[in-house]
CSV table of C-alpha atoms in Angstrom, one decimal:
chain,number,residue,atom,x,y,z
M,14,MET,CA,277.6,131.6,95.5
M,15,LYS,CA,281.0,130.8,94.2
M,16,ARG,CA,284.1,130.4,96.4
M,17,ILE,CA,287.6,131.4,95.6
M,18,LEU,CA,290.8,130.9,97.5
M,19,LEU,CA,293.4,133.6,97.0
M,20,ALA,CA,296.9,132.8,98.1
M,21,GLU,CA,299.4,135.7,97.8
M,22,ASP,CA,302.3,136.6,100.0
M,23,ASP,CA,302.2,140.3,99.2
M,24,PRO,CA,299.5,141.8,101.5
M,25,ASP,CA,298.9,144.8,99.1
M,26,ILE,CA,298.3,142.6,96.1
M,27,LEU,CA,296.1,140.3,98.2
M,28,TYR,CA,294.0,143.2,99.4
M,29,MET,CA,293.7,144.5,95.8
M,30,LEU,CA,292.6,141.0,94.6
M,31,GLN,CA,290.0,140.8,97.4
M,32,LYS,CA,288.7,144.2,96.5
M,33,LEU,CA,288.6,143.2,92.8
M,34,LEU,CA,287.0,139.8,93.0
M,35,CYS,CA,285.0,139.5,96.2
M,36,SER,CA,281.4,140.5,95.9
M,37,GLU,CA,277.9,139.2,96.9
M,38,ALA,CA,278.2,136.5,94.3
M,39,ILE,CA,281.8,135.5,95.1
M,40,THR,CA,283.2,134.6,98.5
M,41,CYS,CA,286.9,134.9,98.9
M,42,ASP,CA,289.2,133.4,101.4
M,43,ALA,CA,292.7,134.9,101.5
M,44,VAL,CA,295.9,133.4,102.8
M,45,LEU,CA,299.5,134.7,102.9
M,46,ASP,CA,301.5,131.5,102.3
M,47,GLY,CA,301.3,128.1,100.6
M,48,GLN,CA,301.0,126.1,103.8
M,49,ALA,CA,298.0,128.2,104.8
M,50,ALA,CA,296.5,127.6,101.3
M,51,ILE,CA,296.7,123.8,101.8
M,52,SER,CA,295.1,124.1,105.3
M,53,ALA,CA,292.3,126.3,103.9
M,54,TYR,CA,291.8,123.9,101.0
M,55,ASP,CA,291.6,120.9,103.3
M,56,LYS,CA,289.3,122.6,105.7
M,57,ALA,CA,286.9,123.6,102.8
M,58,VAL,CA,286.9,120.0,101.5
M,59,TYR,CA,286.3,118.7,105.0
M,60,GLU,CA,283.4,121.0,105.6
M,61,ASP,CA,282.0,120.1,102.2
M,62,ARG,CA,282.3,123.7,100.9
M,63,PRO,CA,284.9,123.2,98.2
M,64,TYR,CA,286.4,126.1,96.3
M,65,ASP,CA,285.4,126.7,92.7
M,66,LEU,CA,288.8,128.3,91.9
M,67,LEU,CA,292.2,128.7,93.5
M,68,THR,CA,294.5,131.5,92.4
M,69,LEU,CA,298.0,130.9,93.8
M,70,ASP,CA,301.0,133.0,93.8
M,71,ALA,CA,304.0,131.0,92.5
M,72,ALA,CA,306.5,132.4,95.0
M,73,MET,CA,305.2,132.1,98.5
M,74,PRO,CA,306.9,131.2,101.8
M,75,LEU,CA,306.6,127.6,103.2
M,76,LYS,CA,305.0,126.1,100.1
M,77,THR,CA,305.1,127.5,96.5
M,78,GLY,CA,302.0,127.7,94.4
M,79,TYR,CA,303.3,124.8,92.4
M,80,GLU,CA,303.7,122.7,95.5
M,81,VAL,CA,300.2,123.5,96.6
M,82,THR,CA,298.9,122.6,93.1
M,83,GLU,CA,300.8,119.3,93.1
M,84,TYR,CA,299.4,118.5,96.5
M,85,ILE,CA,295.8,119.1,95.3
M,86,ARG,CA,296.3,117.2,92.0
M,87,LYS,CA,298.3,114.2,93.2
M,88,LYS,CA,297.5,113.7,96.8
M,89,ARG,CA,293.8,114.8,96.6
M,90,SER,CA,293.1,113.9,93.0
M,91,ASP,CA,291.0,117.0,92.6
M,92,ASP,CA,290.6,118.8,89.3
M,93,VAL,CA,289.4,122.1,90.7
M,94,PRO,CA,290.6,125.0,88.5
M,95,ILE,CA,293.9,126.3,89.7
M,96,VAL,CA,295.6,129.4,88.3
M,97,ILE,CA,299.2,130.1,89.1
M,98,VAL,CA,300.1,133.8,89.2
M,99,THR,CA,303.7,134.4,88.6
M,100,ALA,CA,306.1,137.3,88.2
M,101,HIS,CA,308.3,135.0,86.1
M,102,THR,CA,307.3,134.5,82.5
M,103,GLU,CA,310.3,132.4,81.4
M,104,PRO,CA,309.5,129.0,79.9
M,105,LEU,CA,310.4,127.4,83.2
M,106,ALA,CA,307.4,129.0,84.9
M,107,LYS,CA,305.1,127.6,82.2
M,108,ALA,CA,306.7,124.2,82.3
M,109,HIS,CA,306.5,124.1,86.1
M,110,ALA,CA,302.8,125.1,86.0
M,111,ASP,CA,302.1,122.3,83.5
M,112,TYR,CA,304.1,119.8,85.5
M,113,ALA,CA,302.3,120.6,88.7
M,114,GLY,CA,298.9,120.3,86.9
M,115,ALA,CA,297.8,123.9,87.0
M,116,THR,CA,294.8,124.9,84.8
M,117,ASP,CA,296.6,128.0,83.6
M,118,TRP,CA,299.3,130.4,84.6
M,119,TRP,CA,299.0,134.2,84.5
M,120,PRO,CA,301.8,136.7,84.7
M,121,LYS,CA,302.3,139.6,87.1
M,122,PRO,CA,301.8,142.5,86.9
M,123,PHE,CA,298.4,142.1,85.4
M,124,GLU,CA,295.5,144.3,84.2
M,125,PRO,CA,293.0,144.0,87.1
M,126,HIS,CA,289.9,144.0,85.0
M,127,GLU,CA,291.2,141.5,82.6
M,128,PHE,CA,292.2,139.3,85.5
M,129,LYS,CA,288.7,139.6,86.9
M,130,ARG,CA,287.1,138.8,83.5
M,131,ARG,CA,289.2,135.6,83.2
M,132,VAL,CA,288.3,134.6,86.7
M,133,LEU,CA,284.6,135.1,85.9
M,134,ASP,CA,285.1,133.0,82.7
M,135,ILE,CA,286.5,130.1,84.7
M,136,LEU,CA,283.8,130.4,87.4
M,137,SER,CA,281.0,130.4,84.8
M,138,GLY,CA,282.4,127.1,83.5
M,139,LYS,CA,283.4,128.4,80.1
M,140,PRO,CA,285.7,126.1,78.2
M,141,ARG,CA,289.3,127.3,78.0
M,142,GLN,CA,289.0,128.3,74.3
M,143,GLU,CA,286.3,130.8,75.2
M,144,TRP,CA,288.2,132.5,78.0
M,145,SER,CA,288.9,136.2,77.5
M,146,THR,CA,291.6,136.3,74.9
M,147,SER,CA,293.0,139.8,75.4
M,148,GLY,CA,296.3,139.8,77.3
M,149,LEU,CA,296.5,140.2,81.0
M,150,SER,CA,299.6,142.2,80.4
M,151,LYS,CA,302.0,143.0,77.6
M,152,ARG,CA,304.2,140.2,78.9
M,153,ASP,CA,301.2,137.8,78.7
M,154,GLU,CA,300.7,138.6,75.1
M,155,VAL,CA,304.3,137.7,74.4
M,156,SER,CA,304.3,134.5,76.5
M,157,HIS,CA,300.9,133.2,75.5
M,158,GLY,CA,301.6,134.0,71.8
U,21,MET,CA,303.4,114.8,74.4
U,22,ASP,CA,304.4,115.0,78.1
U,23,ASN,CA,306.4,112.5,80.0
U,24,LYS,CA,303.4,110.7,81.4
U,25,GLU,CA,302.0,110.1,78.0
U,26,LEU,CA,305.4,109.0,76.7
U,27,TRP,CA,305.6,106.5,79.5
U,28,GLU,CA,302.2,105.2,78.7
U,29,LYS,CA,303.0,104.9,75.0
U,30,LEU,CA,306.3,103.1,75.7
U,31,SER,CA,304.6,100.8,78.1
U,32,GLU,CA,301.8,100.0,75.6
U,33,LEU,CA,304.4,99.4,72.9
U,34,SER,CA,306.4,97.1,75.1
U,35,THR,CA,303.3,95.0,75.9
U,36,GLN,CA,302.4,94.8,72.2
U,37,VAL,CA,305.9,93.6,71.3
U,38,ALA,CA,305.9,91.0,74.1
U,39,THR,CA,302.5,89.7,72.9
U,40,LEU,CA,303.8,89.5,69.3
U,41,ARG,CA,306.8,87.5,70.5
U,42,LYS,CA,304.7,85.1,72.5
U,43,GLU,CA,302.1,84.6,69.7
U,44,MET,CA,304.9,84.0,67.2
U,45,GLU,CA,306.6,81.4,69.4
U,46,LEU,CA,303.3,79.7,70.1
U,47,ARG,CA,302.2,79.5,66.5
U,48,PHE,CA,305.5,78.3,65.2
U,49,ASP,CA,306.4,76.0,68.1
U,50,SER,CA,305.0,72.9,66.4
U,51,VAL,CA,306.9,73.4,63.2
U,52,ALA,CA,310.1,74.7,64.8
U,53,PRO,CA,312.2,71.6,64.1
U,54,ARG,CA,311.9,72.2,60.4
U,55,GLY,CA,314.9,74.1,59.0
U,56,TRP,CA,313.1,76.7,56.9
U,57,VAL,CA,311.2,77.9,60.0
U,58,HIS,CA,314.4,79.1,61.5
U,59,ASP,CA,315.4,80.8,58.2
U,60,VAL,CA,312.1,82.7,58.4
U,61,LEU,CA,311.7,83.3,62.1
U,62,ASP,CA,315.2,84.1,63.3
U,63,PRO,CA,315.5,87.5,61.4
U,64,ILE,CA,312.0,88.4,62.8
U,65,LYS,CA,313.1,87.3,66.4
U,66,GLN,CA,316.2,89.4,66.0
U,67,SER,CA,314.2,92.4,64.9
U,68,ILE,CA,311.8,92.0,67.8
U,69,SER,CA,314.8,91.8,70.2
U,70,LYS,CA,316.1,95.0,68.6
U,71,ILE,CA,312.7,96.7,69.1
U,72,GLU,CA,312.6,95.5,72.8
U,73,ASN,CA,316.1,96.9,73.4
U,74,ALA,CA,315.2,100.2,71.8
U,75,ILE,CA,312.1,100.4,74.0
U,76,ALA,CA,314.1,99.6,77.1
U,77,SER,CA,316.7,102.2,76.2
U,78,GLN,CA,314.0,104.9,75.5
U,79,SER,CA,312.2,104.0,78.8
U,80,ALA,CA,315.5,104.5,80.7
U,81,THR,CA,316.0,107.8,78.9
U,82,VAL,CA,312.5,109.0,79.8
U,83,GLY,CA,312.9,107.8,83.4
U,84,ASP,CA,316.2,109.7,83.6
U,85,LEU,CA,314.5,112.8,82.0
U,86,ALA,CA,311.6,112.6,84.4
U,87,GLU,CA,314.0,112.4,87.4
U,88,LYS,CA,315.9,115.4,86.1
U,89,MET,CA,312.8,117.4,85.5
U,90,LYS,CA,311.6,116.6,89.1
U,91,MET,CA,315.0,117.8,90.5
U,92,MET,CA,314.8,121.0,88.4
U,93,PHE,CA,311.3,121.8,89.6
U,94,GLU,CA,312.2,121.0,93.2
U,95,SER,CA,315.1,123.5,93.0
U,96,HIS,CA,312.8,126.0,91.3
U,97,ASP,CA,310.5,125.6,94.3
U,98,ALA,CA,313.3,126.0,96.8
U,99,PHE,CA,314.5,129.2,95.0
U,100,LEU,CA,311.0,130.7,95.0
U,101,LYS,CA,310.5,129.9,98.7
U,102,GLU,CA,313.8,131.4,99.6
U,103,LYS,CA,313.0,134.5,97.5
U,104,ALA,CA,309.6,134.9,99.1
U,105,GLU,CA,311.1,134.4,102.6
U,106,SER,CA,313.7,137.1,102.0
U,107,GLU,CA,311.1,139.5,100.6
U,108,ARG,CA,308.9,138.8,103.7
U,109,GLU,CA,311.9,139.5,106.0
U,110,GLN,CA,312.6,142.7,104.1
U,111,LEU,CA,309.0,143.8,104.5
U,112,LYS,CA,309.2,143.0,108.2
U,113,SER,CA,312.3,145.0,108.6
U,114,GLN,CA,310.5,148.1,107.2
U,115,THR,CA,307.9,148.1,109.9
U,116,TRP,CA,308.3,150.2,113.1
U,117,SER,CA,309.0,147.1,115.2
U,118,GLY,CA,311.4,145.9,112.5
U,119,LEU,CA,313.2,149.2,112.5
U,120,ILE,CA,313.4,149.3,116.3
U,121,LYS,CA,314.8,145.8,116.3
U,122,LYS,CA,317.3,146.6,113.6
U,123,TYR,CA,318.6,149.9,115.1
U,124,ALA,CA,318.2,149.2,118.8
U,125,PRO,CA,321.8,147.8,119.2
U,126,VAL,CA,323.2,150.9,117.5
U,127,VAL,CA,321.2,153.2,119.7
U,128,LEU,CA,322.2,151.2,122.8
U,129,PHE,CA,325.9,151.4,121.7
U,130,ILE,CA,325.7,155.2,121.3
U,131,LEU,CA,323.9,155.6,124.7
U,132,SER,CA,326.5,153.5,126.4
U,133,LEU,CA,329.3,155.6,124.8
U,134,PHE,CA,327.6,158.8,126.2
U,135,THR,CA,327.4,157.2,129.6
U,136,LEU,CA,331.0,156.1,129.5
U,137,PHE,CA,332.1,159.6,128.5
U,138,GLY,CA,330.0,161.1,131.2
U,139,VAL,CA,331.6,158.8,133.8
U,140,LEU,CA,335.0,159.6,132.4
U,141,ARG,CA,334.4,163.3,132.5
U,142,VAL,CA,333.3,163.2,136.2
U,143,TRP,CA,336.3,161.0,137.0
U,144,ILE,CA,338.8,163.4,135.3
U,145,GLU,CA,337.2,166.4,136.9
U,146,SER,CA,337.4,164.8,140.3
U,147,LEU,CA,341.1,163.9,139.6
U,148,MET,CA,341.8,167.5,138.5
U,149,LYS,CA,340.3,168.9,141.7
U,150,ALA,CA,342.2,166.4,143.7
U,151,VAL,CA,345.6,167.5,142.2
U,152,PRO,CA,347.1,170.3,144.4
U,153,ARG,CA,347.8,173.5,142.4
């Protein structure tokens, strides 16, 4: 059983992600802001039930996805896969994701099934080169080259 | 190469240059009084000093750059949080309770106007009745 933490401040998108990803094989925890994401992460570590993947919205109240990533990487020294999902595809978003230590960043809006395929690629432990290569969205194709 | 790697490379280079200077001074210390030693060593020492200065300058530039990047990302975080907060507020204001909260003062104002006009009407009517025809 794999565990995912979904952090997204838009309840509609969060609901859609839960519907898309959560199944008998994947347990999802969902939170609406960055501070709640940190609390959920700490709780999971404390209970020795760590997450296998975190997908974090970049723009969230209280703490951004980047800040949550920095917390996990620098303060917790954890290399759990973290994906930043952002509506911004400018170079700053990519640079910020790299700076924070995110595993990858994916643009919004995205193709739900492609999103799921990439999540499954990460959860199955595939190396990055073998992740699904088709674009999550048209903007993704542009920004990822 | 990111900033961290650059820092590490510069630090490694700095250590290597320091070791080179130390080794050179140790090896040639015993023959230092001889004139030709200075002719050979002084240009090398000057070159080493130049390399050390260049490394120090690069380290300062990288440090400055790292500080600026940190500031830039912090303001990006602040911008994103502010944006998310305002979107959340906007969403809140679209709910029934949000709408009631938003328009309650206007409704109260209109009601108070009606009440005031009602009172005024009664008062004027009573005045008109009181005036002898």
